[in-house]
Amino acid sequence: METKIYSLPKEGLEEVLQKAGQIIKDGGLVAFPTETVYGLGGDALNPLAASKIYEAKGRPSDNPLIIHISELNDLERIACDIPEYGWALAKKFWPGPLTLIFQKKDSVPLKTTGGLETVAVRLPENEVARAFIKAAGGFVAAPSANLSGRPSPTKGSHVVEDLSGRIEAIILGDDARIGLESTIVDCSLDIPALLRPGFISPEQIRELTGDLIEGSIHINEDEGPKAPGMKYKHYAPKGELYLVEGSGEEIISYIQRSWQDLKEKPQRIGILCYEENAPIYESHLTLPLGKENEEKVIAASLFDALRRMDRESIDIIFSEITAHSSLGDAIMNRLYKAAGFKRLKAKEGRKLF
Ligand code: TXA
Ligand code: MG
C-alpha cells in the first residue's frame, strides 16, 4: 500500500483534514499528531477499522484502544454511568493528556475495547488532532502510531519509519509537546484508579477526586497488568538497556568503569544521561536528554533518544536517569519497561561483563 504523506503547514489544513477525514470514514487508517505521542487512527465505531489497526501495528487484539473525541458533548455518546468525579476530571483536564475509562455504551464495538465492557476516552489538546477527529466523524480509535514493541512516536519521522506502506496516510505536524503517553485513570469504579502514570500527576488528580488508588508505578513482571497494554513488552530499543541506580557520583563512576571494561569489546555502547554530565562520559554515543531539573525536556526527548540508539546500532545502553517528581515517575515507568526491568546497583559495583 502506498502511504500518503500530508505535511503541515506546507499543505493546506482544510484540504488535508477533508481528505484524511474521508479516509477514516471509508474505513482506512490515518496517523496524526497529538500533544502526547502520534496516534494511529481508525473509525472507533467500525469494528473492521479496529482489526486493521491491530494488524498495522502488529498488536495483539485483546489490547483495547483509546477513543479520541473532539468535544466534551460527545462523551455520553460512547460512555455511561459517568461518576461525579469522572465529570470533574474531564472538565478540568480536557482537552489534554488524560485518558478516562468508563462503562461503554452499545454504540462502541467490542473489537475497539478488546472485548471489555469499559471504554477509554481522551479529548486531546493538539488542535490538528481535534480538527481531524471532527472531520473523521467524531470518534477516532487510536493507539500510539508505532509498531508494537517499538518506542512511541514523538515525531512524524518516527511514524514514517514504522508505518510507511502499512496505512493509508500520515499527517505530519508538530513534534509531540509532552512526549509521554497520556495518564490513564479508571473511572468505572467507586474510587478512581491510576492505570498509567503520565504528565497529569496523581497529586493533580487527587485535588479533584480526594482518593486515588495507585499501584507501584515501577510495575514488575510478577504484577498483573492494570491496563491490559501494560503486560506487553514496550518501548524496547534493540540494544540491551540497563538502568543504573545509586547516588549521582556512584552512578557516574559505575558507568565510567563499565565503559572502560567494555572498551576492547566489539559492542557499541550508548549512554542516556543528564546534559550536565555529558562531558564526563566518553562513549560511542552519549545522548543528553535534558538538564537534571528539566524533567519536561527529558520526557519530551526520551522516545526519540531510544530510537536514535537503534539507528546507531547501539548494543548496550546505560541510563543514569532517576526520578525526582511525579513526572519523573512517569519517565521511569517508561524506562523500566524499555529496560525489561534490568537495573544495576552502582554501589555494589557488580561487574556486568
Ligand atoms: O497519549 C495517549 O494515550 C496515546 C495518544 C495517541 O492518544 N495513545 C496511547 O494508546 O498511548 P495505546 O494504545 O498505546 O495505549 C492505551 C493503553 C493500553 O495500555 C490499553 O491497554 C489501555 O490504554 N486501555 C485502553 N482501554 C482500556 C480499558 N477499557 N480498560 C483498561 N485499560 C485500557
Ligand atoms: Mg502504545
Short mmCIF file of C-alpha atoms and ligand atoms in Angstrom, two decimals:
data_model
loop_
_atom_site.label_atom_id
_atom_site.label_comp_id
_atom_site.label_asym_id
_atom_site.label_seq_id
_atom_site.Cartn_x
_atom_site.Cartn_y
_atom_site.Cartn_z
CA MET A 1 0.00 0.00 0.00
CA GLU A 2 1.27 3.47 -0.79
CA THR A 3 1.03 5.74 2.24
CA LYS A 4 0.06 9.36 1.51
CA ILE A 5 2.07 11.87 3.49
CA TYR A 6 0.34 15.16 4.31
CA SER A 7 2.87 17.73 5.58
CA LEU A 8 1.58 20.59 7.69
CA PRO A 9 1.68 23.52 7.44
CA LYS A 10 3.03 23.15 3.86
CA GLU A 11 -0.20 21.64 2.63
CA GLY A 12 -3.44 23.48 3.35
CA LEU A 13 -5.01 22.34 6.63
CA GLU A 14 -8.60 22.34 5.35
CA GLU A 15 -7.80 20.14 2.38
CA VAL A 16 -5.69 17.73 4.43
CA LEU A 17 -8.44 17.39 7.05
CA GLN A 18 -11.07 16.78 4.40
CA LYS A 19 -9.02 14.02 2.71
CA ALA A 20 -7.80 12.44 5.94
CA GLY A 21 -11.29 12.55 7.46
CA GLN A 22 -12.72 10.82 4.41
CA ILE A 23 -10.13 8.01 4.65
CA ILE A 24 -11.33 7.27 8.21
CA LYS A 25 -14.99 7.38 7.19
CA ASP A 26 -14.16 4.90 4.40
CA GLY A 27 -12.67 2.51 6.97
CA GLY A 28 -8.99 3.36 6.40
CA LEU A 29 -6.21 4.37 8.81
CA VAL A 30 -4.51 7.75 9.29
CA ALA A 31 -1.70 8.59 11.74
CA PHE A 32 -1.95 12.05 13.29
CA PRO A 33 -0.08 14.27 15.77
CA THR A 34 -1.20 14.77 19.37
CA GLU A 35 0.48 16.52 22.30
CA THR A 36 1.43 13.20 23.93
CA VAL A 37 2.58 10.96 21.06
CA TYR A 38 1.42 10.43 17.47
CA GLY A 39 -1.74 8.29 17.20
CA LEU A 40 -2.74 5.67 14.62
CA GLY A 41 -6.38 6.49 13.96
CA GLY A 42 -9.32 4.50 12.64
CA ASP A 43 -13.11 4.83 12.95
CA ALA A 44 -13.82 3.81 16.56
CA LEU A 45 -17.37 2.73 15.74
CA ASN A 46 -16.31 0.46 12.87
CA PRO A 47 -15.08 -2.96 14.08
CA LEU A 48 -13.21 -3.56 10.82
CA ALA A 49 -11.12 -0.44 11.41
CA ALA A 50 -10.09 -1.75 14.82
CA SER A 51 -8.92 -5.01 13.24
CA LYS A 52 -6.88 -3.05 10.71
CA ILE A 53 -5.23 -1.06 13.49
CA TYR A 54 -4.15 -4.24 15.28
CA GLU A 55 -2.79 -5.63 12.05
CA ALA A 56 -0.90 -2.47 11.01
CA LYS A 57 0.76 -2.25 14.43
CA GLY A 58 1.33 -5.96 14.79
CA ARG A 59 -0.52 -5.71 18.10
CA PRO A 60 -2.44 -8.43 19.96
CA SER A 61 -6.17 -7.77 19.54
CA ASP A 62 -7.04 -8.16 23.23
CA ASN A 63 -5.32 -4.83 23.89
CA PRO A 64 -8.08 -2.17 23.96
CA LEU A 65 -7.88 1.13 22.07
CA ILE A 66 -8.44 4.67 23.35
CA ILE A 67 -11.30 6.54 21.64
CA HIS A 68 -10.42 10.15 20.86
CA ILE A 69 -13.19 12.75 20.76
CA SER A 70 -13.14 16.42 19.78
CA GLU A 71 -15.70 17.85 22.23
CA LEU A 72 -16.93 17.03 25.70
CA ASN A 73 -20.54 16.70 24.48
CA ASP A 74 -19.59 13.56 22.58
CA LEU A 75 -18.53 11.68 25.73
CA GLU A 76 -22.04 10.48 26.54
CA ARG A 77 -22.48 9.01 23.07
CA ILE A 78 -19.92 6.31 23.88
CA ALA A 79 -19.77 6.16 27.70
CA CYS A 80 -22.33 5.75 30.51
CA ASP A 81 -22.51 5.63 34.33
CA ILE A 82 -20.07 8.54 34.49
CA PRO A 83 -19.42 9.33 38.18
CA GLU A 84 -19.26 12.89 39.51
CA TYR A 85 -15.51 12.64 39.91
CA GLY A 86 -15.21 11.49 36.28
CA TRP A 87 -17.01 14.62 35.08
CA ALA A 88 -14.82 16.74 37.32
CA LEU A 89 -11.63 15.24 35.82
CA ALA A 90 -12.90 15.61 32.25
CA LYS A 91 -13.91 19.23 32.79
CA LYS A 92 -10.65 20.15 34.45
CA PHE A 93 -8.09 18.34 32.27
CA TRP A 94 -9.73 18.11 28.82
CA PRO A 95 -8.60 18.97 26.27
CA GLY A 96 -5.33 17.43 27.48
CA PRO A 97 -3.09 14.43 28.18
CA LEU A 98 -5.56 12.45 30.32
CA THR A 99 -7.47 9.27 29.35
CA LEU A 100 -10.54 8.28 31.39
CA ILE A 101 -12.17 4.84 31.50
CA PHE A 102 -15.95 4.44 31.84
CA GLN A 103 -18.63 1.82 31.20
CA LYS A 104 -19.15 1.67 27.43
CA LYS A 105 -22.36 2.21 25.51
CA ASP A 106 -23.58 -0.34 22.96
CA SER A 107 -22.52 2.04 20.18
CA VAL A 108 -18.89 1.03 20.84
CA PRO A 109 -17.92 -2.29 19.22
CA LEU A 110 -16.20 -4.87 21.44
CA LYS A 111 -13.43 -5.03 18.82
CA THR A 112 -12.47 -1.47 19.79
CA THR A 113 -12.39 -2.24 23.53
CA GLY A 114 -10.59 -5.56 23.18
CA GLY A 115 -13.71 -7.34 24.46
CA LEU A 116 -14.08 -5.18 27.59
CA GLU A 117 -17.36 -3.59 28.75
CA THR A 118 -15.43 -0.41 29.53
CA VAL A 119 -14.11 2.22 27.13
CA ALA A 120 -11.06 4.51 27.35
CA VAL A 121 -11.71 8.09 26.16
CA ARG A 122 -9.44 11.08 25.55
CA LEU A 123 -10.05 14.62 24.28
CA PRO A 124 -6.62 15.78 23.07
CA GLU A 125 -5.32 19.31 23.29
CA ASN A 126 -3.49 19.40 19.93
CA GLU A 127 -5.63 21.47 17.55
CA VAL A 128 -4.80 19.49 14.42
CA ALA A 129 -5.79 16.33 16.29
CA ARG A 130 -9.14 17.79 17.34
CA ALA A 131 -9.94 19.15 13.87
CA PHE A 132 -9.01 15.80 12.34
CA ILE A 133 -11.22 13.86 14.78
CA LYS A 134 -14.12 16.14 13.91
CA ALA A 135 -13.51 15.75 10.16
CA ALA A 136 -13.37 11.97 10.68
CA GLY A 137 -16.84 11.81 12.23
CA GLY A 138 -16.02 12.47 15.89
CA PHE A 139 -14.80 9.11 17.24
CA VAL A 140 -11.27 8.05 16.38
CA ALA A 141 -9.74 4.95 17.98
CA ALA A 142 -6.01 5.46 18.25
CA PRO A 143 -3.14 3.65 19.89
CA SER A 144 0.32 5.15 19.65
CA ALA A 145 1.43 5.09 15.99
CA ASN A 146 4.43 2.79 16.44
CA LEU A 147 4.96 -0.83 15.51
CA SER A 148 4.13 -2.92 18.55
CA GLY A 149 7.11 -3.09 20.93
CA ARG A 150 8.94 -0.06 19.50
CA PRO A 151 9.22 3.29 21.32
CA SER A 152 6.13 5.51 20.92
CA PRO A 153 6.47 8.10 18.14
CA THR A 154 7.01 11.69 19.19
CA LYS A 155 7.93 12.98 15.72
CA GLY A 156 6.32 12.50 12.32
CA SER A 157 9.54 10.87 11.09
CA HIS A 158 9.13 8.11 13.71
CA VAL A 159 5.72 7.25 12.26
CA VAL A 160 7.07 7.24 8.70
CA GLU A 161 9.85 4.89 9.91
CA ASP A 162 7.38 2.39 11.43
CA LEU A 163 4.19 2.55 9.39
CA SER A 164 5.01 3.59 5.81
CA GLY A 165 3.37 1.15 3.42
CA ARG A 166 1.09 -0.23 6.19
CA ILE A 167 -1.57 2.53 6.45
CA GLU A 168 -3.42 4.90 4.10
CA ALA A 169 -2.00 8.23 5.29
CA ILE A 170 0.16 10.10 7.79
CA ILE A 171 -0.44 13.72 8.84
CA LEU A 172 2.96 15.22 9.64
CA GLY A 173 2.56 18.03 12.18
CA ASP A 174 4.35 19.33 15.25
CA ASP A 175 6.58 17.17 17.42
CA ALA A 176 4.72 15.92 20.50
CA ARG A 177 4.99 18.64 23.16
CA ILE A 178 4.80 16.21 26.09
CA GLY A 179 6.36 13.09 24.60
CA LEU A 180 4.89 10.52 27.04
CA GLU A 181 1.53 8.81 26.54
CA SER A 182 -1.47 10.14 28.48
CA THR A 183 -2.12 9.48 32.15
CA ILE A 184 -4.89 6.83 32.39
CA VAL A 185 -7.46 6.88 35.21
CA ASP A 186 -10.09 4.16 35.57
CA CYS A 187 -13.38 5.89 36.42
CA SER A 188 -15.54 2.77 36.22
CA LEU A 189 -15.14 2.06 39.95
CA ASP A 190 -16.30 3.85 43.13
CA ILE A 191 -12.75 5.05 43.71
CA PRO A 192 -10.61 6.20 40.77
CA ALA A 193 -7.52 4.14 39.96
CA LEU A 194 -4.36 5.23 38.20
CA LEU A 195 -3.58 2.73 35.42
CA ARG A 196 -0.72 4.55 33.68
CA PRO A 197 1.32 7.49 35.03
CA GLY A 198 1.81 10.48 32.73
CA PHE A 199 2.04 14.26 32.56
CA ILE A 200 -1.08 14.80 34.70
CA SER A 201 0.14 13.79 38.15
CA PRO A 202 -1.53 11.78 40.94
CA GLU A 203 -1.48 14.97 43.07
CA GLN A 204 -3.42 16.89 40.40
CA ILE A 205 -5.99 14.09 40.21
CA ARG A 206 -6.37 13.79 43.98
CA GLU A 207 -7.03 17.51 44.25
CA LEU A 208 -10.31 16.84 42.47
CA THR A 209 -11.18 13.30 43.50
CA GLY A 210 -9.81 13.07 47.04
CA ASP A 211 -8.99 9.39 46.61
CA LEU A 212 -6.86 7.65 44.01
CA ILE A 213 -5.78 4.02 44.01
CA GLU A 214 -2.19 3.97 42.92
CA GLY A 215 -0.21 0.78 42.42
CA SER A 216 3.54 0.79 42.27
CA ILE A 217 4.50 2.59 39.09
CA HIS A 218 7.62 0.53 38.93
CA ILE A 219 5.50 -2.36 37.80
CA ASN A 220 7.37 -5.61 37.58
CA GLU A 221 6.63 -8.73 35.64
CA ASP A 222 5.04 -10.51 38.60
CA GLU A 223 2.31 -7.96 39.00
CA GLY A 224 -0.84 -8.48 36.97
CA PRO A 225 -1.47 -5.95 34.23
CA LYS A 226 -3.62 -2.96 35.13
CA ALA A 227 -4.26 -1.51 31.71
CA PRO A 228 -4.14 -4.66 29.55
CA GLY A 229 -1.50 -2.97 27.38
CA MET A 230 0.90 -2.89 30.31
CA LYS A 231 1.58 -6.61 30.04
CA TYR A 232 3.24 -6.38 26.64
CA LYS A 233 6.89 -5.65 26.06
CA HIS A 234 7.07 -1.97 25.32
CA TYR A 235 9.30 0.74 24.01
CA ALA A 236 12.26 -1.57 23.83
CA PRO A 237 15.30 -0.41 21.93
CA LYS A 238 17.15 -3.15 20.04
CA GLY A 239 20.19 -2.83 22.33
CA GLU A 240 20.17 -4.01 25.95
CA LEU A 241 19.18 -1.11 28.21
CA TYR A 242 20.34 -1.05 31.86
CA LEU A 243 19.11 1.46 34.44
CA VAL A 244 21.93 2.33 36.82
CA GLU A 245 20.80 3.20 40.35
CA GLY A 246 22.59 4.91 43.23
CA SER A 247 23.80 8.38 44.20
CA GLY A 248 24.85 10.72 41.39
CA GLU A 249 28.56 10.06 41.92
CA GLU A 250 28.15 6.30 42.25
CA ILE A 251 26.24 6.17 39.00
CA ILE A 252 28.82 8.19 37.09
CA SER A 253 31.70 6.13 38.40
CA TYR A 254 29.87 2.85 37.68
CA ILE A 255 29.14 3.83 34.09
CA GLN A 256 32.71 5.02 33.56
CA ARG A 257 34.14 1.75 34.90
CA SER A 258 31.77 -0.35 32.82
CA TRP A 259 32.68 1.67 29.79
CA GLN A 260 36.38 1.05 30.44
CA ASP A 261 35.74 -2.69 30.84
CA LEU A 262 33.89 -2.81 27.57
CA LYS A 263 36.31 -0.65 25.63
CA GLU A 264 38.14 -3.53 23.99
CA LYS A 265 34.96 -5.40 23.17
CA PRO A 266 33.17 -5.03 19.84
CA GLN A 267 29.85 -3.93 21.36
CA ARG A 268 28.79 -0.34 20.78
CA ILE A 269 27.91 1.50 23.99
CA GLY A 270 25.33 4.25 24.40
CA ILE A 271 24.55 6.40 27.44
CA LEU A 272 21.30 8.19 28.30
CA CYS A 273 22.42 10.98 30.60
CA TYR A 274 21.73 14.41 32.02
CA GLU A 275 23.03 17.30 29.96
CA GLU A 276 25.32 18.41 32.81
CA ASN A 277 27.09 15.04 32.85
CA ALA A 278 27.51 14.52 29.11
CA PRO A 279 31.12 15.85 29.05
CA ILE A 280 32.13 13.34 31.76
CA TYR A 281 31.33 10.31 29.64
CA GLU A 282 33.34 9.06 26.74
CA SER A 283 31.42 6.56 24.70
CA HIS A 284 30.33 5.65 21.22
CA LEU A 285 27.14 7.58 21.76
CA THR A 286 26.20 9.85 24.65
CA LEU A 287 22.67 11.22 24.40
CA PRO A 288 21.86 14.01 26.85
CA LEU A 289 18.09 14.09 27.43
CA GLY A 290 17.96 17.43 29.27
CA LYS A 291 19.20 19.04 32.49
CA GLU A 292 18.53 17.13 35.71
CA ASN A 293 15.94 19.66 36.87
CA GLU A 294 14.22 19.90 33.46
CA GLU A 295 12.05 16.81 33.58
CA LYS A 296 9.65 18.13 30.94
CA VAL A 297 12.54 18.32 28.50
CA ILE A 298 13.68 14.82 29.46
CA ALA A 299 10.15 13.43 28.97
CA ALA A 300 9.86 15.03 25.53
CA SER A 301 13.21 13.67 24.31
CA LEU A 302 13.16 10.13 25.77
CA PHE A 303 11.49 8.12 22.98
CA ASP A 304 13.46 9.92 20.28
CA ALA A 305 16.68 9.04 22.11
CA LEU A 306 15.68 5.34 22.32
CA ARG A 307 15.05 5.33 18.57
CA ARG A 308 18.35 7.08 17.96
CA MET A 309 20.14 4.27 19.82
CA ASP A 310 18.61 1.84 17.30
CA ARG A 311 19.62 3.92 14.30
CA GLU A 312 23.19 3.99 15.61
CA SER A 313 23.12 0.19 16.16
CA ILE A 314 23.98 0.53 19.84
CA ASP A 315 24.30 -2.84 21.63
CA ILE A 316 24.44 -1.79 25.28
CA ILE A 317 22.79 1.31 26.77
CA PHE A 318 23.32 2.65 30.29
CA SER A 319 20.83 5.15 31.70
CA GLU A 320 21.66 7.42 34.64
CA ILE A 321 18.18 8.99 34.71
CA THR A 322 16.39 8.82 38.10
CA ALA A 323 13.01 10.17 39.26
CA HIS A 324 12.66 13.46 41.12
CA SER A 325 8.92 14.16 40.85
CA SER A 326 5.68 12.63 39.64
CA LEU A 327 6.68 13.42 36.06
CA GLY A 328 9.95 11.68 36.91
CA ASP A 329 7.89 8.64 37.96
CA ALA A 330 6.15 8.64 34.57
CA ILE A 331 9.55 8.82 32.85
CA MET A 332 10.92 5.97 34.99
CA ASN A 333 7.82 3.87 34.25
CA ARG A 334 8.70 4.03 30.52
CA LEU A 335 12.40 3.45 31.18
CA TYR A 336 11.73 0.39 33.38
CA LYS A 337 9.65 -1.15 30.64
CA ALA A 338 12.15 -0.24 27.92
CA ALA A 339 14.85 -1.93 30.01
CA GLY A 340 12.76 -5.04 30.59
CA PHE A 341 13.21 -4.11 34.31
CA LYS A 342 17.00 -4.57 34.23
CA ARG A 343 18.60 -2.45 36.96
CA LEU A 344 22.18 -2.24 38.18
CA LYS A 345 23.09 -1.13 41.69
CA ALA A 346 26.02 1.25 41.23
CA LYS A 347 27.12 0.91 44.85
CA GLU A 348 27.69 -2.81 44.70
CA GLY A 349 29.95 -2.14 41.76
CA ARG A 350 28.90 -5.52 40.40
CA LYS A 351 30.58 -6.13 37.10
CA LEU A 352 28.24 -6.52 34.21
CA PHE A 353 30.57 -8.50 31.93
O1 TXA B 1 -1.39 9.53 24.85
C1 TXA B 1 -2.01 8.51 24.50
O2 TXA B 1 -2.79 7.94 25.27
C2 TXA B 1 -1.77 7.98 23.08
C3 TXA B 1 -2.30 9.04 22.09
C4 TXA B 1 -2.28 8.55 20.67
O3 TXA B 1 -3.56 9.47 22.48
N1 TXA B 1 -2.39 6.71 22.91
C5 TXA B 1 -1.92 5.59 23.51
O4 TXA B 1 -2.60 4.44 23.17
O5 TXA B 1 -0.97 5.58 24.23
P1 TXA B 1 -2.04 2.97 23.46
O6 TXA B 1 -2.99 2.08 22.75
O7 TXA B 1 -0.61 2.87 23.05
O8 TXA B 1 -2.21 2.77 24.99
C6 TXA B 1 -3.51 2.65 25.51
C7 TXA B 1 -3.50 1.95 26.85
C8 TXA B 1 -3.17 0.48 26.73
O9 TXA B 1 -2.28 0.12 27.78
C9 TXA B 1 -4.54 -0.17 26.94
O10 TXA B 1 -4.42 -1.45 27.49
C10 TXA B 1 -5.21 0.80 27.89
O11 TXA B 1 -4.80 2.05 27.42
N2 TXA B 1 -6.68 0.72 27.80
C11 TXA B 1 -7.47 1.06 26.76
N3 TXA B 1 -8.77 0.80 27.03
C12 TXA B 1 -8.80 0.30 28.28
C13 TXA B 1 -9.85 -0.17 29.14
N4 TXA B 1 -11.12 -0.17 28.76
N5 TXA B 1 -9.51 -0.62 30.38
C14 TXA B 1 -8.21 -0.62 30.78
N6 TXA B 1 -7.18 -0.19 30.02
C15 TXA B 1 -7.47 0.25 28.79
MG MG B 2 1.38 2.36 22.81
#
